[in-house]
CSV table of C-alpha atoms in Angstrom, one decimal:
chain,number,residue,atom,x,y,z
A,1,MET,CA,16.9,-44.5,34.8
A,2,GLN,CA,17.5,-40.9,35.6
A,3,ASN,CA,15.8,-38.0,34.0
A,4,PHE,CA,18.3,-35.7,32.5
A,5,LEU,CA,16.9,-32.2,31.7
A,6,ILE,CA,18.8,-29.9,29.3
A,7,ILE,CA,17.6,-26.3,29.4
A,8,VAL,CA,18.6,-24.5,26.2
A,9,PRO,CA,18.3,-20.7,26.1
A,10,ASP,CA,17.7,-19.1,22.7
A,11,GLY,CA,20.5,-17.9,20.4
A,12,GLY,CA,23.3,-20.3,21.4
A,13,MET,CA,25.3,-22.9,19.6
A,14,LEU,CA,22.9,-25.9,19.0
A,15,PHE,CA,25.7,-28.4,18.7
A,16,GLU,CA,26.2,-28.1,22.5
A,17,PRO,CA,22.8,-29.6,23.5
A,18,THR,CA,22.5,-31.9,20.6
A,19,GLY,CA,26.1,-33.2,21.0
A,20,ILE,CA,25.5,-33.7,24.7
A,21,ALA,CA,22.2,-35.6,24.0
A,22,ASP,CA,24.1,-37.8,21.5
A,23,ILE,CA,26.8,-38.7,24.1
A,24,LEU,CA,24.1,-39.7,26.6
A,25,MET,CA,22.2,-41.7,24.0
A,26,GLN,CA,25.4,-43.5,23.1
A,27,ALA,CA,25.9,-44.3,26.8
A,28,ASN,CA,22.4,-45.8,26.8
A,29,ARG,CA,23.3,-48.0,23.9
A,30,LEU,CA,26.6,-49.1,25.4
A,31,ARG,CA,25.3,-49.6,29.0
A,32,PRO,CA,26.4,-52.7,30.9
A,33,GLN,CA,24.6,-55.9,29.6
A,34,ASP,CA,23.1,-56.5,33.1
A,35,SER,CA,21.3,-53.1,33.0
A,36,PRO,CA,17.8,-53.8,31.7
A,37,ASN,CA,16.9,-50.1,31.3
A,38,PRO,CA,18.7,-47.3,29.6
A,39,PRO,CA,20.4,-45.1,32.2
A,40,TYR,CA,19.3,-41.7,30.8
A,41,GLN,CA,16.0,-40.3,29.8
A,42,VAL,CA,16.9,-37.0,28.1
A,43,THR,CA,14.5,-34.1,27.8
A,44,ILE,CA,15.3,-30.8,26.1
A,45,ALA,CA,13.4,-27.7,27.3
A,46,THR,CA,13.3,-24.3,25.7
A,47,THR,CA,13.0,-21.0,27.5
A,48,GLN,CA,10.7,-19.6,24.8
A,49,SER,CA,6.9,-19.4,24.8
A,50,HIS,CA,7.0,-21.9,21.9
A,51,ARG,CA,9.0,-25.1,21.4
A,52,VAL,CA,11.4,-23.8,18.7
A,53,ILE,CA,15.0,-23.0,19.9
A,54,HIS,CA,16.8,-20.6,17.5
A,55,GLY,CA,20.5,-21.2,17.2
A,56,MET,CA,23.1,-18.5,16.4
A,57,SER,CA,23.8,-20.3,13.2
A,58,GLY,CA,20.3,-19.7,11.8
A,59,LEU,CA,19.3,-23.3,12.4
A,60,SER,CA,16.6,-24.3,14.8
A,61,LEU,CA,15.9,-27.2,17.2
A,62,LEU,CA,12.5,-28.4,18.3
A,63,ALA,CA,12.4,-28.9,22.1
A,64,ASP,CA,10.5,-31.5,23.9
A,65,TYR,CA,8.9,-29.0,26.3
A,66,ARG,CA,8.7,-25.3,27.2
A,67,LEU,CA,10.4,-24.8,30.5
A,68,SER,CA,7.3,-23.0,31.8
A,69,ASP,CA,5.4,-26.3,31.3
A,70,LEU,CA,7.7,-28.3,33.6
A,71,ASP,CA,7.1,-28.6,37.3
A,72,PRO,CA,10.2,-27.5,39.3
A,73,SER,CA,9.0,-29.4,42.3
A,74,GLN,CA,9.5,-32.7,40.4
A,75,SER,CA,12.7,-34.7,41.2
A,76,TYR,CA,15.4,-34.6,38.5
A,77,GLY,CA,18.5,-36.7,38.3
A,78,THR,CA,20.4,-33.9,36.4
A,79,VAL,CA,19.5,-30.4,35.3
A,80,MET,CA,21.9,-28.8,32.8
A,81,ILE,CA,21.8,-25.2,31.5
A,82,THR,CA,23.7,-24.7,28.3
A,83,GLY,CA,24.0,-20.9,28.1
A,84,LYS,CA,23.1,-17.6,29.6
A,85,GLY,CA,20.3,-16.5,27.2
A,86,MET,CA,19.7,-13.5,25.0
A,87,ASN,CA,18.0,-11.1,27.4
A,88,VAL,CA,17.2,-10.4,31.1
A,89,GLU,CA,13.6,-11.8,30.9
A,90,GLU,CA,14.8,-15.1,29.5
A,91,ALA,CA,17.6,-15.4,32.1
A,92,ASP,CA,15.2,-14.5,35.0
A,93,SER,CA,12.8,-17.3,34.0
A,94,VAL,CA,15.6,-19.9,34.1
A,95,ILE,CA,17.0,-18.5,37.4
A,96,ALA,CA,13.6,-18.7,39.1
A,97,TRP,CA,12.9,-22.2,37.8
A,98,ILE,CA,16.3,-23.6,38.8
A,99,ARG,CA,16.2,-22.0,42.2
A,100,GLN,CA,13.0,-23.9,42.9
A,101,ALA,CA,14.2,-27.1,41.3
A,102,ALA,CA,17.6,-27.2,43.0
A,103,PRO,CA,16.6,-28.8,46.3
A,104,ARG,CA,15.1,-31.9,44.5
A,105,THR,CA,17.8,-32.2,41.8
A,106,GLY,CA,20.6,-34.7,42.2
A,107,ARG,CA,23.1,-32.9,40.0
A,108,ILE,CA,23.2,-29.3,38.7
A,109,VAL,CA,25.3,-28.6,35.6
A,110,SER,CA,26.2,-25.6,33.5
A,111,ILE,CA,27.9,-25.3,30.2
A,112,CYS,CA,29.7,-22.0,29.2
A,113,GLY,CA,27.7,-18.9,30.3
A,114,GLY,CA,25.1,-21.1,32.0
A,115,ALA,CA,27.2,-20.7,35.1
A,116,LEU,CA,26.1,-17.1,35.3
A,117,LEU,CA,22.5,-18.1,35.7
A,118,LEU,CA,23.5,-20.6,38.5
A,119,ALA,CA,25.5,-17.8,40.1
A,120,LYS,CA,22.5,-15.4,40.0
A,121,ALA,CA,20.3,-18.1,41.5
A,122,GLY,CA,22.8,-18.3,44.4
A,123,LEU,CA,23.7,-21.9,43.7
A,124,LEU,CA,27.4,-21.3,43.3
A,125,ASP,CA,28.1,-19.3,46.5
A,126,LYS,CA,31.0,-20.9,48.4
A,127,HIS,CA,31.5,-23.3,45.6
A,128,ARG,CA,34.3,-23.7,43.1
A,129,ALA,CA,33.2,-23.1,39.5
A,130,THR,CA,34.3,-22.1,36.0
A,131,THR,CA,32.8,-20.7,32.8
A,132,HIS,CA,34.0,-19.5,29.4
A,133,TRP,CA,37.3,-17.7,29.7
A,134,ARG,CA,35.7,-14.4,28.4
A,135,LEU,CA,33.3,-14.4,31.4
A,136,LEU,CA,35.7,-15.5,34.2
A,137,ASP,CA,36.7,-12.0,35.4
A,138,ALA,CA,33.2,-10.7,35.2
A,139,MET,CA,31.8,-13.6,37.1
A,140,GLN,CA,34.4,-13.2,39.9
A,141,ALA,CA,33.8,-9.5,40.1
A,142,GLU,CA,30.0,-9.8,40.3
A,143,PHE,CA,29.9,-12.8,42.6
A,144,PRO,CA,32.8,-12.7,45.0
A,145,ALA,CA,31.4,-15.5,47.1
A,146,ILE,CA,32.2,-17.9,44.2
A,147,ASP,CA,35.7,-19.5,44.0
A,148,VAL,CA,36.1,-18.9,40.3
A,149,GLU,CA,38.7,-21.3,38.7
A,150,LYS,CA,40.3,-19.8,35.6
A,151,GLY,CA,42.1,-22.8,34.2
A,152,PRO,CA,40.1,-26.0,34.1
A,153,ILE,CA,37.8,-27.1,31.4
A,154,TYR,CA,35.3,-28.3,34.0
A,155,VAL,CA,35.0,-28.2,37.7
A,156,GLN,CA,33.0,-30.5,40.1
A,157,ASP,CA,32.2,-29.3,43.6
A,158,GLY,CA,29.8,-31.6,45.3
A,159,ASN,CA,26.7,-32.0,43.1
A,160,ILE,CA,27.4,-28.9,41.1
A,161,TRP,CA,29.4,-29.3,37.8
A,162,THR,CA,30.4,-26.3,35.7
A,163,SER,CA,32.3,-26.2,32.4
A,164,ALA,CA,34.2,-23.8,30.3
A,165,GLY,CA,33.1,-22.7,26.8
A,166,VAL,CA,31.4,-24.6,24.0
A,167,SER,CA,32.9,-28.0,23.4
A,168,SER,CA,34.2,-28.5,26.9
A,169,GLY,CA,30.6,-29.4,27.7
A,170,PHE,CA,31.3,-32.7,25.9
A,171,ASP,CA,34.2,-33.4,28.2
A,172,LEU,CA,32.1,-32.7,31.2
A,173,THR,CA,29.3,-34.9,29.9
A,174,LEU,CA,31.7,-37.8,29.4
A,175,ALA,CA,32.8,-37.3,33.0
A,176,LEU,CA,29.2,-37.5,34.1
A,177,VAL,CA,28.8,-40.8,32.2
A,178,GLU,CA,31.9,-42.2,33.9
A,179,ASP,CA,30.6,-41.0,37.3
A,180,ASP,CA,27.3,-42.8,36.7
A,181,LEU,CA,28.3,-45.9,34.7
A,182,GLY,CA,32.0,-46.4,35.2
A,183,PHE,CA,35.2,-46.0,33.2
A,184,SER,CA,34.5,-48.9,30.8
A,185,VAL,CA,31.3,-47.4,29.4
A,186,ALA,CA,32.8,-43.9,29.3
A,187,ARG,CA,35.8,-45.2,27.4
A,188,SER,CA,33.5,-47.0,24.9
A,189,VAL,CA,31.5,-43.9,24.3
A,190,ALA,CA,34.7,-41.9,23.8
A,191,GLN,CA,36.0,-44.4,21.3
A,192,ASP,CA,32.8,-44.6,19.3
A,193,LEU,CA,32.5,-40.8,19.1
A,194,VAL,CA,36.3,-40.3,18.6
A,195,MET,CA,36.6,-38.1,21.7
A,196,PHE,CA,39.5,-37.6,24.1
A,197,LEU,CA,39.3,-40.3,26.6
A,198,ARG,CA,39.0,-38.9,30.1
A,199,ARG,CA,40.6,-35.6,29.3
A,200,PRO,CA,41.3,-34.4,32.8
A,201,GLY,CA,39.0,-31.7,34.3
A,202,GLY,CA,42.2,-29.9,35.5
A,203,GLN,CA,43.2,-29.4,31.9
A,204,SER,CA,43.6,-25.8,31.0
A,205,GLN,CA,41.1,-24.0,28.7
A,206,PHE,CA,43.1,-24.1,25.5
A,207,SER,CA,41.3,-21.3,23.7
A,208,ARG,CA,43.7,-18.5,23.1
A,209,PHE,CA,43.2,-15.5,25.5
A,210,LEU,CA,43.2,-12.3,23.5
A,211,LEU,CA,46.3,-10.4,24.2
A,212,SER,CA,45.8,-7.3,26.4
A,213,GLN,CA,46.1,-4.2,24.3
A,214,ALA,CA,46.6,-0.7,25.6
A,215,SER,CA,43.4,1.2,25.9
A,216,THR,CA,44.6,4.1,23.8
A,217,PRO,CA,47.2,4.6,21.0
A,218,GLY,CA,50.6,5.7,22.3
A,219,PRO,CA,53.9,4.5,23.7
A,220,ILE,CA,52.5,1.5,25.5
A,221,ARG,CA,50.6,0.1,22.6
A,222,ASP,CA,53.7,0.7,20.3
A,223,LEU,CA,55.8,-1.1,22.9
A,224,GLN,CA,53.5,-4.0,22.9
A,225,SER,CA,53.9,-4.4,19.1
A,226,TRP,CA,57.7,-4.1,19.5
A,227,ILE,CA,57.6,-6.9,22.2
A,228,LEU,CA,55.8,-9.2,19.8
A,229,GLU,CA,58.5,-8.8,17.2
A,230,ASN,CA,61.4,-9.1,19.7
A,231,LEU,CA,60.5,-12.0,22.0
A,232,ALA,CA,64.1,-13.2,22.3
A,233,SER,CA,65.3,-9.8,23.5
A,234,ASP,CA,65.9,-8.8,27.1
A,235,LEU,CA,62.3,-7.9,28.0
A,236,SER,CA,62.9,-7.1,31.7
A,237,VAL,CA,60.9,-4.3,33.3
A,238,GLU,CA,64.1,-2.2,33.4
A,239,LYS,CA,64.8,-2.6,29.7
A,240,LEU,CA,61.2,-2.0,28.7
A,241,ALA,CA,60.9,1.1,30.9
A,242,GLU,CA,64.1,2.4,29.4
A,243,ARG,CA,62.7,2.0,25.9
A,244,VAL,CA,59.7,4.3,26.7
A,245,ALA,CA,61.8,6.7,28.8
A,246,MET,CA,60.1,6.0,32.1
A,247,SER,CA,61.3,4.9,35.5
A,248,PRO,CA,60.6,1.2,36.1
A,249,ARG,CA,58.1,2.0,38.9
A,250,ASN,CA,56.2,4.5,36.8
A,251,PHE,CA,56.3,2.3,33.7
A,252,THR,CA,54.9,-0.7,35.7
A,253,ARG,CA,52.0,1.5,36.9
A,254,VAL,CA,51.2,3.0,33.5
A,255,PHE,CA,51.5,-0.3,31.7
A,256,THR,CA,49.2,-2.1,34.2
A,257,LYS,CA,46.7,0.7,34.1
A,258,GLU,CA,46.5,0.7,30.3
A,259,THR,CA,46.5,-3.0,29.6
A,260,GLY,CA,45.2,-4.6,32.8
A,261,SER,CA,48.3,-6.8,33.1
A,262,SER,CA,51.7,-6.2,34.6
A,263,PRO,CA,54.6,-6.0,32.2
A,264,ALA,CA,56.1,-9.3,33.4
A,265,LYS,CA,52.8,-11.1,33.1
A,266,TYR,CA,52.2,-9.7,29.6
A,267,VAL,CA,55.7,-10.8,28.4
A,268,GLU,CA,55.2,-14.3,29.8
A,269,GLU,CA,51.7,-14.6,28.1
A,270,VAL,CA,52.9,-13.5,24.6
A,271,ARG,CA,56.0,-15.7,24.8
A,272,LEU,CA,53.8,-18.6,25.9
A,273,ASP,CA,51.4,-18.0,23.1
A,274,ALA,CA,54.2,-17.8,20.5
A,275,ALA,CA,55.7,-21.1,21.9
A,276,ARG,CA,52.2,-22.7,21.5
A,277,GLN,CA,52.0,-21.6,17.9
A,278,HIS,CA,55.5,-23.0,17.2
A,279,LEU,CA,54.6,-26.3,18.8
A,280,GLU,CA,51.3,-26.5,16.8
A,281,GLN,CA,52.7,-25.4,13.4
A,282,SER,CA,56.4,-26.3,13.2
A,283,SER,CA,58.6,-29.3,13.7
A,284,ASP,CA,61.3,-27.3,15.4
A,285,LYS,CA,63.0,-28.9,18.4
A,286,ILE,CA,61.7,-27.8,21.8
A,287,GLU,CA,65.0,-26.3,22.8
A,288,GLN,CA,65.1,-24.2,19.6
A,289,ILE,CA,61.5,-23.0,20.3
A,290,ALA,CA,62.5,-22.0,23.8
A,291,VAL,CA,65.3,-19.9,22.5
A,292,VAL,CA,63.4,-18.1,19.8
A,293,THR,CA,60.4,-17.3,22.0
A,294,GLY,CA,62.6,-15.8,24.8
A,295,PHE,CA,62.5,-18.6,27.4
A,296,GLY,CA,66.2,-19.3,27.0
A,297,ASN,CA,66.1,-23.0,27.4
A,298,SER,CA,63.7,-26.0,27.5
A,299,LEU,CA,63.6,-26.2,31.3
A,300,ASN,CA,62.2,-22.6,31.6
A,301,LEU,CA,59.7,-23.3,28.8
A,302,ARG,CA,58.6,-26.5,30.6
A,303,ARG,CA,58.0,-24.7,33.9
A,304,VAL,CA,55.9,-22.0,32.3
A,305,PHE,CA,53.8,-24.6,30.4
A,306,GLU,CA,53.2,-26.7,33.5
A,307,ARG,CA,52.3,-23.7,35.5
A,308,ASN,CA,49.8,-22.3,33.0
A,309,LEU,CA,48.5,-25.3,31.1
A,310,GLN,CA,49.3,-28.2,33.3
A,311,LEU,CA,51.0,-29.9,30.4
A,312,THR,CA,54.6,-30.3,29.2
A,313,PRO,CA,55.6,-28.8,25.8
A,314,SER,CA,55.9,-32.3,24.5
A,315,ASP,CA,52.4,-33.3,25.7
A,316,TYR,CA,51.0,-30.1,24.2
A,317,ARG,CA,52.6,-30.8,20.8
A,318,GLU,CA,51.3,-34.3,20.9
A,319,ARG,CA,47.7,-33.1,21.3
A,320,PHE,CA,47.7,-30.0,19.1
A,321,TYR,CA,50.3,-30.4,16.4
A,322,ALA,CA,48.7,-30.0,12.9
A,323,ARG,CA,49.9,-33.3,11.4
A,324,THR,CA,50.1,-32.7,7.7
A,325,SER,CA,53.0,-35.1,7.5
A,326,GLU,CA,54.9,-37.4,9.8
A,327,HIS,CA,57.7,-35.9,12.0
A,328,THR,CA,59.9,-37.1,14.7
A,329,PHE,CA,60.5,-34.7,17.6
A,330,ILE,CA,63.6,-34.7,19.8
């Protein structure tokens, strides 16, 4: 049996730690018949001076312990941090504790913004890691020694596992179960809890990235609105520059400065986002979607999907189509 400690900062989404605990308890129930003892002993610790964890929903969770009551020199099988906390003092207490506990911990795990605490503790230096997509750029800028991966829903590098935002922690936890107990147990847990079975860690974070918007009103912001309404048009840099009466070179410089993205990258992202919406919400053929979103043909659409999401358009539709009725896709 391994002790599995879940550190829960205040003010987060409580379905993360409770869902993770449920997955581990289900693994205990479905463990191999020749295992006399449950594989996981789950403990939930709060960063507060009391045992009540307040969630952002207004609900509360009663923790087993206060983190300050736990000895960091004790050996732990797994220590997981489910968020970055609400203030500096709370974060600092977790950082100090995990820094002391790390040498005697078999596996260190973060969910969502918890990766920032591992980063500040120095535990992610020279490691691959990920976090919620809103925090990726900030983490890379603040911690250049970390190899921040911006696509996967979770990343394993040695004994350190990090996940993207919110429910991706469930995918990571199921992967931990498979790592500990094998594929059959993980599959049974996934089936009982109606989860994706072994959704690959290399899967892209599917949350929609907010489209870059120009920092101030003016020609660039107006052009962005026009692009969204004319995805099937010629959106080359030359044509876009002509539309705002700039040279291509100056246009690229101004657009990138105001939006944080090059014109070509912006166009690809908005076309990709539109194609995803079509795949999720319509029964249009993939070739037709490719045309109306400006990719021209299904081959171009497939290349962009595989490069950005590591999925084909057909696979994406299979996973995310809102099935209000039965359709056949060709």
